[in-house]
mmCIF file of C-alpha atoms and ligand atoms in Angstrom:
data_model
loop_
_atom_site.group_PDB
_atom_site.id
_atom_site.type_symbol
_atom_site.label_atom_id
_atom_site.label_comp_id
_atom_site.label_asym_id
_atom_site.label_seq_id
_atom_site.Cartn_x
_atom_site.Cartn_y
_atom_site.Cartn_z
ATOM 1 C CA MET N 16 -32.661 -11.568 -4.023
ATOM 2 C CA SER N 17 -32.008 -11.027 -0.379
ATOM 3 C CA ASN N 18 -29.272 -9.697 1.785
ATOM 4 C CA VAL N 19 -29.384 -12.711 4.090
ATOM 5 C CA GLY N 20 -26.038 -14.375 4.794
ATOM 6 C CA GLU N 21 -23.931 -11.262 4.402
ATOM 7 C CA GLN N 22 -20.606 -11.786 2.686
ATOM 8 C CA TYR N 23 -18.106 -8.986 2.371
ATOM 9 C CA GLU N 24 -14.499 -8.711 1.438
ATOM 10 C CA ARG N 25 -12.641 -5.991 3.330
ATOM 11 C CA LEU N 26 -9.755 -4.914 1.115
ATOM 12 C CA GLU N 27 -7.081 -2.468 2.233
ATOM 13 C CA ALA N 28 -6.104 0.277 -0.206
ATOM 14 C CA HIS N 29 -2.351 0.703 -0.540
ATOM 15 C CA ARG N 30 -0.408 3.952 -0.516
ATOM 16 C CA ALA N 31 1.170 5.055 -3.759
ATOM 17 C CA VAL N 32 2.759 8.213 -5.140
ATOM 18 C CA ILE N 33 1.702 9.986 -8.317
ATOM 19 C CA GLY N 34 3.348 12.917 -10.105
ATOM 20 C CA ASP N 35 5.941 14.773 -8.024
ATOM 21 C CA GLY N 36 5.356 13.017 -4.720
ATOM 22 C CA PHE N 37 1.599 13.267 -4.350
ATOM 23 C CA GLN N 38 0.415 10.605 -1.880
ATOM 24 C CA ILE N 39 -2.729 8.720 -2.833
ATOM 25 C CA ARG N 40 -4.617 5.632 -1.705
ATOM 26 C CA ARG N 41 -5.034 2.994 -4.426
ATOM 27 C CA ALA N 42 -8.063 0.808 -3.746
ATOM 28 C CA VAL N 43 -8.271 -0.916 -7.159
ATOM 29 C CA PRO N 44 -6.562 -2.969 -8.446
ATOM 30 C CA ASN N 45 -6.108 -4.836 -5.214
ATOM 31 C CA ARG N 46 -4.145 -8.032 -4.723
ATOM 32 C CA HIS N 47 -7.436 -9.758 -3.943
ATOM 33 C CA ARG N 48 -9.715 -7.925 -6.371
ATOM 34 C CA ARG N 49 -8.571 -6.828 -9.816
ATOM 35 C CA MET N 50 -11.806 -5.213 -11.005
ATOM 36 C CA VAL N 51 -15.343 -4.250 -9.976
ATOM 37 C CA GLY N 52 -17.416 -4.477 -13.152
ATOM 38 C CA ALA N 53 -15.361 -2.644 -15.778
ATOM 39 C CA TRP N 54 -13.815 -0.378 -13.100
ATOM 40 C CA CYS N 55 -10.170 -1.482 -13.077
ATOM 41 C CA PHE N 56 -8.479 1.340 -11.165
ATOM 42 C CA LEU N 57 -9.439 3.587 -8.262
ATOM 43 C CA ASP N 58 -7.149 6.193 -6.734
ATOM 44 C CA HIS N 59 -8.323 8.426 -3.902
ATOM 45 C CA ALA N 60 -6.209 11.583 -3.590
ATOM 46 C CA GLY N 61 -6.460 13.980 -0.673
ATOM 47 C CA PRO N 62 -8.030 15.926 0.846
ATOM 48 C CA VAL N 63 -4.758 17.847 1.044
ATOM 49 C CA ASP N 64 -3.723 21.511 1.112
ATOM 50 C CA TYR N 65 -0.735 22.554 -0.960
ATOM 51 C CA GLU N 66 1.501 25.614 -1.256
ATOM 52 C CA PRO N 67 1.978 27.767 -4.355
ATOM 53 C CA GLY N 68 4.174 25.903 -6.851
ATOM 54 C CA GLN N 69 3.202 22.527 -5.423
ATOM 55 C CA GLY N 70 0.070 20.488 -6.044
ATOM 56 C CA LEU N 71 -0.617 17.887 -8.687
ATOM 57 C CA SER N 72 1.914 17.673 -11.504
ATOM 58 C CA ILE N 73 1.575 14.767 -13.898
ATOM 59 C CA GLY N 74 3.327 15.433 -17.194
ATOM 60 C CA PRO N 75 2.242 14.051 -20.576
ATOM 61 C CA HIS N 76 1.715 10.290 -20.610
ATOM 62 C CA PRO N 77 -0.121 7.837 -22.865
ATOM 63 C CA HIS N 78 -3.150 5.601 -22.353
ATOM 64 C CA ILE N 79 -4.719 2.791 -24.377
ATOM 65 C CA GLY N 80 -7.709 0.475 -23.933
ATOM 66 C CA LEU N 81 -9.443 2.360 -21.109
ATOM 67 C CA GLN N 82 -11.372 5.446 -20.054
ATOM 68 C CA THR N 83 -9.970 7.746 -17.356
ATOM 69 C CA PHE N 84 -12.717 9.070 -15.103
ATOM 70 C CA THR N 85 -11.890 12.023 -12.842
ATOM 71 C CA TRP N 86 -14.305 13.009 -10.066
ATOM 72 C CA MET N 87 -13.364 16.340 -8.530
ATOM 73 C CA ILE N 88 -14.438 16.828 -4.911
ATOM 74 C CA GLU N 89 -12.379 19.886 -3.876
ATOM 75 C CA GLY N 90 -9.957 22.056 -5.838
ATOM 76 C CA GLU N 91 -9.172 22.335 -9.533
ATOM 77 C CA VAL N 92 -7.055 20.395 -12.026
ATOM 78 C CA LEU N 93 -6.129 21.386 -15.556
ATOM 79 C CA HIS N 94 -6.359 18.619 -18.145
ATOM 80 C CA ARG N 95 -4.580 18.919 -21.484
ATOM 81 C CA ASP N 96 -4.534 16.208 -24.164
ATOM 82 C CA SER N 97 -3.242 15.291 -27.597
ATOM 83 C CA LEU N 98 -6.645 16.041 -29.155
ATOM 84 C CA GLY N 99 -6.048 19.687 -28.217
ATOM 85 C CA CYS N 100 -8.548 19.715 -25.345
ATOM 86 C CA GLU N 101 -7.709 21.958 -22.401
ATOM 87 C CA GLN N 102 -10.167 21.744 -19.531
ATOM 88 C CA LEU N 103 -10.131 23.027 -15.971
ATOM 89 C CA ILE N 104 -12.257 20.743 -13.798
ATOM 90 C CA HIS N 105 -14.076 22.108 -10.727
ATOM 91 C CA PRO N 106 -15.713 20.397 -7.727
ATOM 92 C CA GLY N 107 -18.819 18.403 -8.611
ATOM 93 C CA GLN N 108 -17.651 17.798 -12.168
ATOM 94 C CA VAL N 109 -16.363 14.793 -14.129
ATOM 95 C CA ASN N 110 -13.725 14.562 -16.847
ATOM 96 C CA LEU N 111 -14.009 11.419 -18.963
ATOM 97 C CA MET N 112 -11.239 10.613 -21.397
ATOM 98 C CA THR N 113 -11.668 7.638 -23.709
ATOM 99 C CA ALA N 114 -8.211 6.459 -24.680
ATOM 100 C CA GLY N 115 -9.343 3.795 -27.154
ATOM 101 C CA LYS N 116 -6.445 3.120 -29.529
ATOM 102 C CA GLY N 117 -4.313 5.853 -27.991
ATOM 103 C CA ILE N 118 -4.227 9.330 -26.458
ATOM 104 C CA SER N 119 -1.829 11.286 -24.239
ATOM 105 C CA HIS N 120 -2.614 13.873 -21.581
ATOM 106 C CA SER N 121 -1.290 15.875 -18.638
ATOM 107 C CA GLU N 122 -2.996 16.682 -15.328
ATOM 108 C CA GLU N 123 -1.708 19.629 -13.307
ATOM 109 C CA SER N 124 -2.845 21.920 -10.522
ATOM 110 C CA PRO N 125 -3.311 25.547 -11.636
ATOM 111 C CA THR N 126 -0.057 27.460 -11.139
ATOM 112 C CA GLY N 127 0.867 30.313 -8.854
ATOM 113 C CA ARG N 128 -1.478 29.798 -5.947
ATOM 114 C CA ALA N 129 -2.030 27.634 -2.929
ATOM 115 C CA GLY N 130 -4.885 25.198 -3.160
ATOM 116 C CA ARG N 131 -6.737 22.213 -1.847
ATOM 117 C CA PHE N 132 -7.034 18.958 -3.705
ATOM 118 C CA HIS N 133 -9.499 16.124 -3.194
ATOM 119 C CA ALA N 134 -10.399 13.827 -6.073
ATOM 120 C CA ALA N 135 -10.925 10.280 -7.209
ATOM 121 C CA GLN N 136 -9.486 9.009 -10.435
ATOM 122 C CA LEU N 137 -10.874 5.822 -11.827
ATOM 123 C CA TRP N 138 -10.186 3.832 -14.953
ATOM 124 C CA ILE N 139 -12.822 1.884 -16.867
ATOM 125 C CA ALA N 140 -11.606 -1.009 -19.023
ATOM 126 C CA LEU N 141 -12.994 -0.938 -22.549
ATOM 127 C CA PRO N 142 -14.446 -4.233 -23.800
ATOM 128 C CA ASP N 143 -12.658 -5.889 -26.703
ATOM 129 C CA ALA N 144 -15.143 -4.591 -29.284
ATOM 130 C CA GLU N 145 -14.556 -0.953 -28.209
ATOM 131 C CA ARG N 146 -10.946 -0.801 -27.108
ATOM 132 C CA HIS N 147 -9.511 0.198 -30.498
ATOM 133 C CA ARG N 148 -11.946 3.081 -31.032
ATOM 134 C CA GLU N 149 -10.907 6.664 -31.724
ATOM 135 C CA PRO N 150 -9.891 8.646 -28.623
ATOM 136 C CA ASP N 151 -12.310 11.169 -27.141
ATOM 137 C CA PHE N 152 -12.514 13.640 -24.263
ATOM 138 C CA ARG N 153 -15.690 14.864 -22.527
ATOM 139 C CA HIS N 154 -16.236 17.264 -19.656
ATOM 140 C CA TYR N 155 -19.445 16.923 -17.641
ATOM 141 C CA PRO N 156 -20.051 20.107 -15.618
ATOM 142 C CA ASN N 157 -23.442 18.985 -14.279
ATOM 143 C CA LEU N 158 -24.409 15.575 -12.944
ATOM 144 C CA PRO N 159 -27.736 14.391 -11.517
ATOM 145 C CA VAL N 160 -28.032 14.850 -7.750
ATOM 146 C CA ILE N 161 -30.602 13.049 -5.564
ATOM 147 C CA ASP N 162 -31.369 13.718 -1.879
ATOM 148 C CA ARG N 163 -32.333 10.655 0.188
ATOM 149 C CA GLY N 164 -32.467 10.276 3.957
ATOM 150 C CA GLY N 165 -29.894 12.991 4.541
ATOM 151 C CA PHE N 166 -27.519 11.710 1.848
ATOM 152 C CA ARG N 167 -26.709 13.682 -1.261
ATOM 153 C CA ILE N 168 -26.191 11.203 -4.108
ATOM 154 C CA THR N 169 -24.339 12.357 -7.209
ATOM 155 C CA VAL N 170 -24.836 9.972 -10.137
ATOM 156 C CA LEU N 171 -21.352 9.861 -11.647
ATOM 157 C CA ALA N 172 -21.899 6.931 -14.019
ATOM 158 C CA GLY N 173 -24.875 4.748 -14.873
ATOM 159 C CA ALA N 174 -28.185 5.292 -13.089
ATOM 160 C CA CYS N 175 -29.712 5.544 -9.621
ATOM 161 C CA GLU N 176 -33.341 6.095 -8.565
ATOM 162 C CA GLY N 177 -34.325 6.927 -12.158
ATOM 163 C CA GLU N 178 -31.576 9.505 -12.665
ATOM 164 C CA ARG N 179 -28.913 8.746 -15.267
ATOM 165 C CA SER N 180 -25.423 10.187 -15.619
ATOM 166 C CA PRO N 181 -24.618 11.674 -19.035
ATOM 167 C CA ALA N 182 -21.135 10.081 -18.901
ATOM 168 C CA LYS N 183 -20.585 7.949 -22.014
ATOM 169 C CA VAL N 184 -19.488 4.448 -21.016
ATOM 170 C CA TYR N 185 -19.345 1.162 -22.924
ATOM 171 C CA THR N 186 -20.413 -1.500 -20.427
ATOM 172 C CA PRO N 187 -23.187 -1.550 -17.772
ATOM 173 C CA ILE N 188 -21.665 0.186 -14.737
ATOM 174 C CA VAL N 189 -22.645 2.475 -11.897
ATOM 175 C CA GLY N 190 -20.671 5.079 -9.959
ATOM 176 C CA LEU N 191 -22.175 7.094 -7.090
ATOM 177 C CA ASP N 192 -20.802 9.699 -4.706
ATOM 178 C CA LEU N 193 -22.733 9.544 -1.420
ATOM 179 C CA SER N 194 -22.132 12.410 0.969
ATOM 180 C CA THR N 195 -23.819 13.616 4.129
ATOM 181 C CA ARG N 196 -23.285 16.448 6.600
ATOM 182 C CA GLY N 197 -24.694 14.671 9.631
ATOM 183 C CA ARG N 198 -26.857 11.854 10.938
ATOM 184 C CA SER N 199 -28.388 10.058 7.944
ATOM 185 C CA ARG N 200 -29.776 6.719 6.936
ATOM 186 C CA PHE N 201 -31.358 5.200 3.835
ATOM 187 C CA GLU N 202 -31.654 2.062 1.743
ATOM 188 C CA LEU N 203 -29.901 2.356 -1.583
ATOM 189 C CA PRO N 204 -31.378 0.120 -4.286
ATOM 190 C CA LEU N 205 -28.794 -1.892 -6.225
ATOM 191 C CA GLU N 206 -28.851 -3.755 -9.528
ATOM 192 C CA PRO N 207 -28.599 -7.413 -8.415
ATOM 193 C CA SER N 208 -26.731 -8.519 -11.545
ATOM 194 C CA PHE N 209 -23.932 -6.035 -10.770
ATOM 195 C CA GLU N 210 -21.029 -6.606 -8.426
ATOM 196 C CA HIS N 211 -20.462 -3.587 -6.148
ATOM 197 C CA ALA N 212 -17.816 -2.106 -3.887
ATOM 198 C CA VAL N 213 -17.776 0.909 -1.575
ATOM 199 C CA LEU N 214 -14.839 3.074 -0.542
ATOM 200 C CA THR N 215 -15.098 5.659 2.234
ATOM 201 C CA LEU N 216 -13.564 8.969 1.208
ATOM 202 C CA GLU N 217 -14.226 10.877 4.457
ATOM 203 C CA GLY N 218 -15.623 10.134 7.897
ATOM 204 C CA ALA N 219 -16.787 6.769 9.176
ATOM 205 C CA PRO N 220 -20.146 5.844 7.632
ATOM 206 C CA ALA N 221 -21.742 2.420 7.998
ATOM 207 C CA LEU N 222 -22.858 -0.035 5.358
ATOM 208 C CA ASN N 223 -25.387 -2.613 6.611
ATOM 209 C CA GLY N 224 -24.075 -1.682 10.055
ATOM 210 C CA GLU N 225 -20.410 -2.253 9.135
ATOM 211 C CA ILE N 226 -18.329 0.821 9.920
ATOM 212 C CA LEU N 227 -16.158 1.645 6.946
ATOM 213 C CA GLU N 228 -13.156 3.925 7.441
ATOM 214 C CA PRO N 229 -11.069 5.622 4.744
ATOM 215 C CA GLY N 230 -8.602 3.237 3.153
ATOM 216 C CA THR N 231 -10.870 0.199 3.257
ATOM 217 C CA LEU N 232 -12.726 -0.995 0.178
ATOM 218 C CA LEU N 233 -15.747 -3.127 0.997
ATOM 219 C CA TYR N 234 -16.488 -5.547 -1.849
ATOM 220 C CA LEU N 235 -20.127 -6.628 -1.903
ATOM 221 C CA GLY N 236 -20.197 -9.162 -4.748
ATOM 222 C CA THR N 237 -23.296 -9.667 -6.893
ATOM 223 C CA GLY N 238 -26.900 -10.546 -6.008
ATOM 224 C CA ARG N 239 -27.808 -7.625 -3.756
ATOM 225 C CA SER N 240 -30.965 -5.614 -4.388
ATOM 226 C CA PHE N 241 -30.213 -2.964 -1.767
ATOM 227 C CA VAL N 242 -27.751 -1.867 0.860
ATOM 228 C CA GLU N 243 -28.383 0.165 3.999
ATOM 229 C CA LEU N 244 -26.223 3.254 4.356
ATOM 230 C CA GLY N 245 -25.958 5.168 7.609
ATOM 231 C CA SER N 246 -23.837 7.844 9.158
ATOM 232 C CA LEU N 247 -23.691 9.551 12.544
ATOM 233 C CA ALA N 248 -21.660 12.524 11.280
ATOM 234 C CA ALA N 249 -20.343 14.092 8.091
ATOM 235 C CA SER N 250 -19.028 11.456 5.690
ATOM 236 C CA ARG N 251 -18.535 10.623 2.055
ATOM 237 C CA MET N 252 -18.484 7.309 0.194
ATOM 238 C CA LEU N 253 -17.854 6.257 -3.378
ATOM 239 C CA LEU N 254 -19.840 3.288 -4.676
ATOM 240 C CA ILE N 255 -18.763 1.534 -7.863
ATOM 241 C CA GLY N 256 -20.357 -1.427 -9.588
ATOM 242 C CA GLY N 257 -21.082 -3.144 -12.850
ATOM 243 C CA THR N 258 -21.651 -6.360 -14.704
ATOM 244 C CA PRO N 259 -18.673 -8.644 -13.983
ATOM 245 C CA PHE N 260 -16.353 -7.807 -16.866
ATOM 246 C CA GLY N 261 -15.942 -11.334 -18.226
ATOM 247 C CA GLU N 262 -12.772 -10.619 -20.225
ATOM 248 C CA GLU N 263 -9.241 -11.193 -18.953
ATOM 249 C CA ILE N 264 -7.392 -7.906 -19.129
ATOM 250 C CA LEU N 265 -3.784 -6.961 -18.663
ATOM 251 C CA LEU N 266 -3.312 -3.695 -16.752
ATOM 252 C CA TRP N 267 0.212 -2.323 -16.724
ATOM 253 C CA TRP N 268 1.522 1.243 -16.339
ATOM 254 C CA ASN N 269 -1.067 3.434 -18.091
ATOM 255 C CA PHE N 270 -2.316 0.762 -20.440
ATOM 256 C CA VAL N 271 -5.106 -1.786 -20.543
ATOM 257 C CA ALA N 272 -4.528 -4.481 -23.156
ATOM 258 C CA ARG N 273 -4.728 -8.240 -23.525
ATOM 259 C CA THR N 274 -1.152 -9.392 -24.217
ATOM 260 C CA PRO N 275 2.435 -8.415 -23.276
ATOM 261 C CA ALA N 276 3.126 -7.912 -27.006
ATOM 262 C CA GLU N 277 0.475 -5.163 -27.098
ATOM 263 C CA MET N 278 2.118 -3.501 -24.091
ATOM 264 C CA GLU N 279 5.532 -3.632 -25.737
ATOM 265 C CA ALA N 280 4.078 -2.103 -28.907
ATOM 266 C CA ALA N 281 2.429 0.678 -26.871
ATOM 267 C CA VAL N 282 5.740 1.487 -25.142
ATOM 268 C CA ARG N 283 7.530 1.571 -28.510
ATOM 269 C CA ASP N 284 4.809 3.895 -29.844
ATOM 270 C CA TRP N 285 5.262 6.209 -26.833
ATOM 271 C CA VAL N 286 9.049 6.270 -27.280
ATOM 272 C CA ASP N 287 8.673 6.928 -31.030
ATOM 273 C CA GLY N 288 6.574 9.984 -30.219
ATOM 274 C CA GLN N 289 4.122 9.681 -33.122
ATOM 275 C CA HIS N 290 1.143 7.464 -32.309
ATOM 276 C CA PHE N 291 0.082 9.265 -29.119
ATOM 277 C CA GLY N 292 0.297 12.812 -30.485
ATOM 278 C CA LYS N 293 1.534 15.817 -28.533
ATOM 279 C CA VAL N 294 0.241 17.578 -25.418
ATOM 280 C CA HIS N 295 0.833 21.303 -25.839
ATOM 281 C CA GLY N 296 1.351 23.649 -22.900
ATOM 282 C CA ALA N 297 2.035 21.095 -20.163
ATOM 283 C CA ARG N 298 4.546 22.204 -17.524
ATOM 284 C CA GLY N 299 5.697 18.735 -16.543
ATOM 285 C CA LYS N 300 8.068 16.585 -18.561
ATOM 286 C CA PRO N 301 6.682 13.591 -20.490
ATOM 287 C CA LEU N 302 6.679 10.446 -18.344
ATOM 288 C CA VAL N 303 9.157 7.700 -19.148
ATOM 289 C CA ALA N 304 7.637 4.248 -19.610
ATOM 290 C CA PRO N 305 9.004 1.440 -17.425
ATOM 291 C CA ASP N 306 10.572 -1.599 -19.082
ATOM 292 C CA PRO N 307 7.791 -3.869 -20.387
ATOM 293 C CA GLY N 308 10.185 -6.831 -20.201
ATOM 294 C CA VAL N 309 8.993 -7.300 -16.617
ATOM 295 C CA LEU N 310 5.621 -8.423 -18.001
ATOM 296 C CA ARG N 311 7.083 -11.545 -19.565
ATOM 297 C CA LEU N 312 9.103 -12.321 -16.421
ATOM 298 C CA LYS N 313 5.955 -12.078 -14.311
ATOM 299 C CA GLY N 314 4.008 -14.362 -16.596
ATOM 300 C CA ALA N 315 1.894 -11.590 -18.043
ATOM 301 C CA ARG N 316 -0.008 -10.711 -14.879
ATOM 302 C CA THR N 317 0.673 -7.607 -12.832
HETATM 303 MN MN1 MN H 570 -3.564 9.625 -17.090
#
C-alpha cells in the first residue's frame, strides 16, 4: 500500500444544539459520509466555560442498536442510566454504553458550580448479530497513552503501536486522541483495510501537509498504511477508523435500526415507559421523541 495519489474528502461539520441550548459541531453523519467504519455519529462539544446552573443538561432518553462512546477532554459529566449506573466522568476517561435492545440515560453537568466542558461523543453502530444484546455500561478510567514525536496518543478504541484500548466493541475499529503542546511531527501507522477520518478538535495541525482546522473532517478512505501528522503549535485531533461497516443502517433520533417499523416500535416503547426502564435522579425532563412518520415520508433515509 502506498500513499501515492492522495485522495481526501474535506467534509464540513454542521452546528447543532443538544440539551438546553448547548452548541456542538456534528461531523458524522455528514451529508456526504454517513459512517466511518462502525462509527456513525461524532459530536464535538466545546471547549466552553459555563456559569453555575448552566452546562450540559440532557434529560433521560432512550437508545437502541448502538454504543455511545464519551471521550472527556475537559470538565466533568454525570451519567445516569436505567441499569442503575451513576458515573461521573473526568478528563482522560471514556464512558461506553452499549444500548443493544434498549437502555435510557441522562447526561448532566455537576450542579452548583461553574465549569468548563470539552468532550466528544461518538456512536458506534452494532452489527446485526449484536444489536439485540442486553444493555451494558462501562467506565474506563485509564486508557493506554503513547508518546511519539511530540504527540501524546490516547488509544480510545482498538489498537495503536501495540497498545490496545480496553473498551469493549463489536467490530474492528480504532479511535485515537492525538494531542501536542508544540512543534511535533510523526508518522502514524494505519491499518490499510480500515477507512479513516480525522477531525481537529483544537489548533491547526497538518495531515500529510494538509492544514486541518476545527470543524473540518478529513476522510481518508481505505488503503493507507500510514499518515504523517505535524503541528507547529498546540493542537488536538481525533482519528476514527474501522472496517467499512457493510450493513445498511437507519439512524434516526437516538436509535440505530434497519427499518422504519423498528423505529416506530422504539418510539412506542419509549412513550409506553416500560421497555427502556427508568433513570433515577436525573434533573432534566425525559426527552420527547419526534414523530417517526417523517421516516416513511423521506423514504426511510435520514
Ligand atoms: Mn444519549
